[in-house]
Every structure is written in structure tokens, then in C-alpha cells.
PDB file of C-alpha atoms in Angstrom:
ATOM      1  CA  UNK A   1       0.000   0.000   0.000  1.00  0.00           C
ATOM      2  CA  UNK A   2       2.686   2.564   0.582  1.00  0.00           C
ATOM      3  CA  UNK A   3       4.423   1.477  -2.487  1.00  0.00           C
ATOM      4  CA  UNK A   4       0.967   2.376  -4.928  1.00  0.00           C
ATOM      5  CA  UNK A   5       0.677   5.478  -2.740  1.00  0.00           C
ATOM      6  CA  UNK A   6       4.159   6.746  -3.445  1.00  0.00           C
ATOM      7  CA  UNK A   7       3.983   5.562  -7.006  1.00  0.00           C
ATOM      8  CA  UNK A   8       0.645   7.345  -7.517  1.00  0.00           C
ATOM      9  CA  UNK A   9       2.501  10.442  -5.728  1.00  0.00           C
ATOM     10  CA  UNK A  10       5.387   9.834  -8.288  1.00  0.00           C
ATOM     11  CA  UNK A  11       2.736   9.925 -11.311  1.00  0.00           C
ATOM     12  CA  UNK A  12       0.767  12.850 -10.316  1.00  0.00           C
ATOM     13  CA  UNK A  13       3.920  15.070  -9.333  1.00  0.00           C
ATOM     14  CA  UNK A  14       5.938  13.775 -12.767  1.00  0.00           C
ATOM     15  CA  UNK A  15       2.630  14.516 -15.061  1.00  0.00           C
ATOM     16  CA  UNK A  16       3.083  18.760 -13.347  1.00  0.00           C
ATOM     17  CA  UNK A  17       6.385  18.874 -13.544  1.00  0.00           C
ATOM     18  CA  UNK A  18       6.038  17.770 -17.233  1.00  0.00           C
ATOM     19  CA  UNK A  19       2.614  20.101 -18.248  1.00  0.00           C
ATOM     20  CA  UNK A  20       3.356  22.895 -16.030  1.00  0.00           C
ATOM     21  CA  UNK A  21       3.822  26.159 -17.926  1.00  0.00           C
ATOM     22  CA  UNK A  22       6.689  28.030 -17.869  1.00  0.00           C
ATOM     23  CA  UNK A  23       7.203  31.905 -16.816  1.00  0.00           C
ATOM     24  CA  UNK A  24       9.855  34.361 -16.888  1.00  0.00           C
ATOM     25  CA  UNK A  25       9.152  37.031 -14.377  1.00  0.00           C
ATOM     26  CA  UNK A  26       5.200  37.175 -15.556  1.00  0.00           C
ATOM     27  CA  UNK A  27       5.852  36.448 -19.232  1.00  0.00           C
ATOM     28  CA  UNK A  28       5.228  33.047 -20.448  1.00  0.00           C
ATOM     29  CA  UNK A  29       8.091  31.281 -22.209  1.00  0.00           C
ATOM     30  CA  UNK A  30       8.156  28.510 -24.647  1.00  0.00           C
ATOM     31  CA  UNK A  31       7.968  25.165 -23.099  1.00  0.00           C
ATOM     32  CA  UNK A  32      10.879  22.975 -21.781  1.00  0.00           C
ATOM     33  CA  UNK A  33      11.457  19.630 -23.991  1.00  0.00           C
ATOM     34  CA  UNK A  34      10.676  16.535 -22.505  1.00  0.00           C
ATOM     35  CA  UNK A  35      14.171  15.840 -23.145  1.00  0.00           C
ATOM     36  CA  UNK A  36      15.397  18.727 -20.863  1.00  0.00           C
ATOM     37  CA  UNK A  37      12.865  17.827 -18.200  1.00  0.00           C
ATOM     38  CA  UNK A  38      14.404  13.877 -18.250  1.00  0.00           C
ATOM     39  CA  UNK A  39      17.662  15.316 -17.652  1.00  0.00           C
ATOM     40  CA  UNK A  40      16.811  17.425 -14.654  1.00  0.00           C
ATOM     41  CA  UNK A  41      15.017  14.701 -12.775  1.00  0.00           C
ATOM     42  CA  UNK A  42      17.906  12.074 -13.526  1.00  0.00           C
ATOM     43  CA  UNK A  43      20.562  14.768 -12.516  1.00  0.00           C
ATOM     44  CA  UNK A  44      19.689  13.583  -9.220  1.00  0.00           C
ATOM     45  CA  UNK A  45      20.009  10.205  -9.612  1.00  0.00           C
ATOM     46  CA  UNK A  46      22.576  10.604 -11.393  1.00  0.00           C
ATOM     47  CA  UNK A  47      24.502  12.330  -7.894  1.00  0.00           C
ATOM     48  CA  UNK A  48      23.535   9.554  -5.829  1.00  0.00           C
ATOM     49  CA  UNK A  49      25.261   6.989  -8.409  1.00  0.00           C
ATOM     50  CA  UNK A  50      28.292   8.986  -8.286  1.00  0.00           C
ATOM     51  CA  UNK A  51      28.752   9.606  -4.487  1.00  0.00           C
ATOM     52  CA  UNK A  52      27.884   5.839  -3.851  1.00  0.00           C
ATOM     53  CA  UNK A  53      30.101   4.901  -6.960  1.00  0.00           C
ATOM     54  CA  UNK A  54      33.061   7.387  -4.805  1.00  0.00           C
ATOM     55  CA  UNK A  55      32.396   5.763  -1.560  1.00  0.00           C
ATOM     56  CA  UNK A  56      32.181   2.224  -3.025  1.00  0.00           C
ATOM     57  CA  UNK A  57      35.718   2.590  -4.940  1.00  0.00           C
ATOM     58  CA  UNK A  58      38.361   1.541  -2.231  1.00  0.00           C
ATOM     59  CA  UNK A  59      36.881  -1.949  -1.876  1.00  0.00           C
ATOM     60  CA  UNK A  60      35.286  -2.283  -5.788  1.00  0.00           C
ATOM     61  CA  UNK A  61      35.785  -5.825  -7.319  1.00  0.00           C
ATOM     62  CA  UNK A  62      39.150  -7.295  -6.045  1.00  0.00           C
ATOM     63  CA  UNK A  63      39.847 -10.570  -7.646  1.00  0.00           C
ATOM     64  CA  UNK A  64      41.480 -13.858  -6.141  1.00  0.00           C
ATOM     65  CA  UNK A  65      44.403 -13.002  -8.722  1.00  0.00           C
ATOM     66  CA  UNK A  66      47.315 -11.024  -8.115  1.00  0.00           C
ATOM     67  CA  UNK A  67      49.000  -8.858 -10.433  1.00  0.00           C
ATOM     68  CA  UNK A  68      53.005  -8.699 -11.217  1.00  0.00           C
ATOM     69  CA  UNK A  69      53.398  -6.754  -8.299  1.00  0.00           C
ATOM     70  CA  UNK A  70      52.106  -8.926  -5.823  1.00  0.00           C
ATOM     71  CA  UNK A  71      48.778  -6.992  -4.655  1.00  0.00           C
ATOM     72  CA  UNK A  72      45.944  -7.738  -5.668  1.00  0.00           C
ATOM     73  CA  UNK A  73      43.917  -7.192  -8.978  1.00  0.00           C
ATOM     74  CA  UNK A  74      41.292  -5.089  -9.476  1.00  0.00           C
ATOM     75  CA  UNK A  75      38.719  -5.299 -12.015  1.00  0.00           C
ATOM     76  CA  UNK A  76      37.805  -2.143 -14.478  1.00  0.00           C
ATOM     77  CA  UNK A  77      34.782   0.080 -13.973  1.00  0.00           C
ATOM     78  CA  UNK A  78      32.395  -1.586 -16.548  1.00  0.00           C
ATOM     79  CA  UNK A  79      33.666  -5.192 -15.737  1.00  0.00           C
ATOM     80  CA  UNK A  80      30.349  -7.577 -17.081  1.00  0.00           C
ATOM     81  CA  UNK A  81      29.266  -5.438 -19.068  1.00  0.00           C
ATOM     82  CA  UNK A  82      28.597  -7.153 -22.294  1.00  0.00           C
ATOM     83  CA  UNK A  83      26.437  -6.185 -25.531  1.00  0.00           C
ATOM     84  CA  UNK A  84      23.546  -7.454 -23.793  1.00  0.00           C
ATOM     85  CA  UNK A  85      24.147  -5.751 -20.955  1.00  0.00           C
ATOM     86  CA  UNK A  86      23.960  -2.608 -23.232  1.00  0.00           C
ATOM     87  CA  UNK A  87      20.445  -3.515 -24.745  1.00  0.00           C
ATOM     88  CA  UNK A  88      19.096  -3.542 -21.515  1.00  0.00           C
ATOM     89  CA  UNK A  89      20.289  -0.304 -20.825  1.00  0.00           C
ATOM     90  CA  UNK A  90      19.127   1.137 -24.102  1.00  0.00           C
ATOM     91  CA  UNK A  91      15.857  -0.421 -23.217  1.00  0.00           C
ATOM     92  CA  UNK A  92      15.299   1.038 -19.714  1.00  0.00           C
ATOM     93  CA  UNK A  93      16.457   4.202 -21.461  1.00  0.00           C
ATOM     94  CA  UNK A  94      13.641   3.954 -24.542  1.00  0.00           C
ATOM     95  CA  UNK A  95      11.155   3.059 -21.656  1.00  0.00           C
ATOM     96  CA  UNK A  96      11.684   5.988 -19.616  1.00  0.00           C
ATOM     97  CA  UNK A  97      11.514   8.093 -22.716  1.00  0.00           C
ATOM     98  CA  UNK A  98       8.643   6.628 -23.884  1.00  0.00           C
ATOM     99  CA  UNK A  99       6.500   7.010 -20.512  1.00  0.00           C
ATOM    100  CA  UNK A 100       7.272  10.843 -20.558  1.00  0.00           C
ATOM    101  CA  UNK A 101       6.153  11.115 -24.028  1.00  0.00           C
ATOM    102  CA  UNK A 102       2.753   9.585 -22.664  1.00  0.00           C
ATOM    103  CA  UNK A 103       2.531  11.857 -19.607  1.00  0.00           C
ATOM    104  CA  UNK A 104       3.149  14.773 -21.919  1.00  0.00           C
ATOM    105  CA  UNK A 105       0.423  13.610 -24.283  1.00  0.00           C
ATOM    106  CA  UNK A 106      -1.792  12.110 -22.188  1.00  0.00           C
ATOM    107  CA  UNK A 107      -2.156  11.766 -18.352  1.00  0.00           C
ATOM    108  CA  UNK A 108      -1.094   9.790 -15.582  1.00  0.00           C
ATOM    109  CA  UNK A 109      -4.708   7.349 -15.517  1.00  0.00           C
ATOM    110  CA  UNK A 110      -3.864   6.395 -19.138  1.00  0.00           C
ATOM    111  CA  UNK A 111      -0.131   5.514 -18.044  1.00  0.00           C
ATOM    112  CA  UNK A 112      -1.300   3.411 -15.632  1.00  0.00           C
ATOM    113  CA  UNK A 113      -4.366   1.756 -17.361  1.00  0.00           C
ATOM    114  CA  UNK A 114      -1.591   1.067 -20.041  1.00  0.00           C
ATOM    115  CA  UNK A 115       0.671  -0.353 -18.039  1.00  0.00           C
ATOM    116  CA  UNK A 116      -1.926  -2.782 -16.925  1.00  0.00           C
ATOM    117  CA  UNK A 117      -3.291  -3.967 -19.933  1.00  0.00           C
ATOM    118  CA  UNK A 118       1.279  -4.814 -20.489  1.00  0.00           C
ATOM    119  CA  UNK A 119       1.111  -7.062 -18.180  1.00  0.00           C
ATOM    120  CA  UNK A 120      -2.350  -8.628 -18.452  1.00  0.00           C
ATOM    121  CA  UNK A 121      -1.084  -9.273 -22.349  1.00  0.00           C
ATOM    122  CA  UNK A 122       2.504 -10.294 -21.581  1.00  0.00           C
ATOM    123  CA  UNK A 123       1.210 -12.494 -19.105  1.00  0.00           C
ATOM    124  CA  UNK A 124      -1.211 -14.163 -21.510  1.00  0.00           C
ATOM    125  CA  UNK A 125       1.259 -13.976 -24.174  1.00  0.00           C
ATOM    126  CA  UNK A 126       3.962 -15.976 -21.683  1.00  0.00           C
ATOM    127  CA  UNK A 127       1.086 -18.579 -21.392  1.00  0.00           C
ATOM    128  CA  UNK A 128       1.464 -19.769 -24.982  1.00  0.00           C
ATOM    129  CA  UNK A 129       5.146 -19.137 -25.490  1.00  0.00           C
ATOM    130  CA  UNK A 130       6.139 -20.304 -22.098  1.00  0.00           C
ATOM    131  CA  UNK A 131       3.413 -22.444 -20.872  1.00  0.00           C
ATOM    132  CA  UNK A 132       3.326 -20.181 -17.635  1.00  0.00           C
ATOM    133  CA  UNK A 133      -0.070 -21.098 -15.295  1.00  0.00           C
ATOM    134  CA  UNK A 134      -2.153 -18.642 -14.414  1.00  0.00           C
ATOM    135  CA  UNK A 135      -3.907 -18.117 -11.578  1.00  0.00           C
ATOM    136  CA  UNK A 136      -7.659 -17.400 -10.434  1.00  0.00           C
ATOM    137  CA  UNK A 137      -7.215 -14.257  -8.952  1.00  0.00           C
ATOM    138  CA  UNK A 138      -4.662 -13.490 -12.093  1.00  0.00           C
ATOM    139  CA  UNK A 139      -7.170 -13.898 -14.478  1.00  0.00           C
ATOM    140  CA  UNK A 140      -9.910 -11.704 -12.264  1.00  0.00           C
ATOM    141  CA  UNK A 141      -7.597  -8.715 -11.777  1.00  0.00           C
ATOM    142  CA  UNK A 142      -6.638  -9.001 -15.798  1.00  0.00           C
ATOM    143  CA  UNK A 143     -10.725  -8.784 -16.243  1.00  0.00           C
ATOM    144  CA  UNK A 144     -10.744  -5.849 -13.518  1.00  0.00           C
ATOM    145  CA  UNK A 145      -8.073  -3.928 -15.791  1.00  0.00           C
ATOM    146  CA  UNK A 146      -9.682  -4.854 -19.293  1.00  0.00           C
ATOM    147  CA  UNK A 147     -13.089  -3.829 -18.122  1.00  0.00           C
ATOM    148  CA  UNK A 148     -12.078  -0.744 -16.356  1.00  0.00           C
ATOM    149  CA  UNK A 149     -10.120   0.606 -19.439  1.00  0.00           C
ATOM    150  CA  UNK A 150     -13.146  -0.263 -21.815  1.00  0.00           C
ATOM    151  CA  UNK A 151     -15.224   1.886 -19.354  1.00  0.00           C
ATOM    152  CA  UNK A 152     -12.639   4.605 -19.195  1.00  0.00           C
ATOM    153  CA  UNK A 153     -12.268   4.683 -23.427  1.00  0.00           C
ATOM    154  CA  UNK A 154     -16.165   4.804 -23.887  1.00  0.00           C
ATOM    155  CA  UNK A 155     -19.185   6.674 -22.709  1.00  0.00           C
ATOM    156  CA  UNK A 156     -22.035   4.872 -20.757  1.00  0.00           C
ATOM    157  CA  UNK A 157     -25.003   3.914 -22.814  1.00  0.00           C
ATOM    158  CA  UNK A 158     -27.698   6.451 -22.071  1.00  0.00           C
ATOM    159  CA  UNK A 159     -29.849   3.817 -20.539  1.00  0.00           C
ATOM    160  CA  UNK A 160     -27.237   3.703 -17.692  1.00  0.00           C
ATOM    161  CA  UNK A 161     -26.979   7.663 -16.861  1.00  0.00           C
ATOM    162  CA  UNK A 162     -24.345   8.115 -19.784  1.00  0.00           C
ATOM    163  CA  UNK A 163     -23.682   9.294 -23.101  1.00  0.00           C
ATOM    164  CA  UNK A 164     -23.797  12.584 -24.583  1.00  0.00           C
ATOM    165  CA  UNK A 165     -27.269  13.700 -24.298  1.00  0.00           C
ATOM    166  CA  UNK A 166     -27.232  13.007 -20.500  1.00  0.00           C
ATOM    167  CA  UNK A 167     -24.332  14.915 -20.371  1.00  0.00           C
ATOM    168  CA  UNK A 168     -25.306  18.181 -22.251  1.00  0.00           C
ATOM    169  CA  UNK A 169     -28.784  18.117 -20.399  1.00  0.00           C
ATOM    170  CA  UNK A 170     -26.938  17.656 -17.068  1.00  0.00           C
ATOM    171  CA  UNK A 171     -24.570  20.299 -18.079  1.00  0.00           C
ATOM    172  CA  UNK A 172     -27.750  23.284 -18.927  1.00  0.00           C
ATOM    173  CA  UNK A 173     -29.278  22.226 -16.033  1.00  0.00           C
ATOM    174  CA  UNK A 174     -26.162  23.573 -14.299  1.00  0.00           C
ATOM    175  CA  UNK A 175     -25.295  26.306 -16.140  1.00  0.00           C
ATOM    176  CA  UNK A 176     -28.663  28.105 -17.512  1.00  0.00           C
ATOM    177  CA  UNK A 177     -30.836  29.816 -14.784  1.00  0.00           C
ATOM    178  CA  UNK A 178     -34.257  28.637 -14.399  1.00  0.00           C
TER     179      UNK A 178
END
């Protein structure tokens, strides 16, 4: 439960920082790029990385080995790193991009109902390539997420309270004095 809360937090507080207009002294400016606003949130984890990277370097990777000298050897910075290594950084790095572009476009709700509907299909998908089981309470929460974003996508049929008409009529009743 914290964990959704702070992720919800996360959402909501990413989706202003993203649409939040920009002002110079009154005077509205043009936009920052979503590719400027990436690089200001990382910058911080970025920091974090580097001081732990700092105070992690006097006992980094020392081997069984021992050089010519005696001591012993010490493996490079990026030891492990192979090519696949790399895709799954470029990845992670596509992904990240690729959720801003959806905050910026759309909201936080469709994130998250997209997200959802990910797993329910990779998880069905993993079913036939992988013969993974699935579980009761799997295949109600997958319905939960399917139905919810069908409901979310369309209006309610106007026997149900929805739909345009009920809407607009809703709306004058509101707005126009009797």
C-alpha cells in the first residue's frame, strides 16, 4: 500500500512537472522539452550513483588473482558489461523516454491503465510461449483492468446515466438559470 501510494505520488507530481507552464518574471516562455525535463530529474540520480560509486571505490571488485606486483587485482569500472548488458540499458532508457512522451500527451490514468493492460497481455502472451499457469485471482484482476479501461475509453449507454445527451442536459441544467 505505501508502495501504490508513493507511485501514484510519483505519477501525479511527474505529469506537473512535465505540463506545467513556464514563466519568466510574468511572461510566459516557450515550453521545456521533454528531453530537458528527463535530464533534470535524472541529474539527481545521477549524484547519488556517483557519491555511492566514490564511496564504493576503495573496496570495488578485487579478484582472487594477483597482479606482477604482488597486490591484488582489481577489475575495471564496466567489468560484465557485455552487448547485452547494453540492450538492456538502451531499453530502460527507450522506456523511460517513452512514458514521458505519454505523460506529456496524455495523463497519468492512461499511463497506468496502459501499463496494466502490459502485463495482463505479456502475461497471456507468456502462457502460450512459455506455458506459464495462471492463476484465479490473475485472471480476475486481468478482467478488472480490461473492463475498467473499456469503461474509461467509452461513454455509458444512455440507458445507464451516460452518453452525450445526459451529459449536455446535465450540463444546462447547471449552467442556464431557471
Amino acid at each position: 500500500t505505501v508502495a501504490c501510494l508513493c507511485s501514484a505520488f510519483a505519477g501525479v507530481y511527474f505529469e506537473k512537472v512535465l505540463k506545467r507552464p513556464t514563466n519568466d518574471g510574468g511572461q510566459a516562455r516557450a515550453p521545456v522539452s521533454m528531453w530537458m525535463r528527463n535530464v533534470q530529474m535524472a541529474f539527481f540520480s545521477i549524484l547519488i550513483a556517483l557519491i555511492n560509486m566514490w564511496r564504493e571505490s576503495a573496496n570495488r571488485g578485487l579478484t582472487d588473482g594477483l597482479n606482477e606486483t604482488g597486490e591484488p587485482m582489481v577489475k575495471p569500472f564496466m567489468h560484465g558489461f557485455t552487448g547485452w548488458a547494453w540492450v538492456i540499458v538502451a531499453l530502460q532508457a527507450g522506456g523511460g523516454m517513452l512514458v514521458a512522451a505519454v505523460i506529456k500527451y496524455a495523463d497519468n490514468v492512461l499511463k497506468g491503465m496502459a501499463t496494466g493492460v502490459s502485463v495482463a497481455t505479456g502475461t497471456f502472451a507468456s502462457t502460450f510461449l512459455f506455458g506459464t499457469t495462471l492463476s484465479v485471482q490473475f485472471g480476475m484482476g486481468a478482467a478488472m483492468i480490461l473492463v475498467s479501461v473499456y469503461f474509461f475509453s467509452n461513454d455509458l449507454p444512455a440507458a445507464c446515466g451516460g452518453g452525450e445527451k445526459a451529459k449536455s442536459d446535465e450540463m444546462k441544467k447547471l449552467l442556464l438559470p431557471k
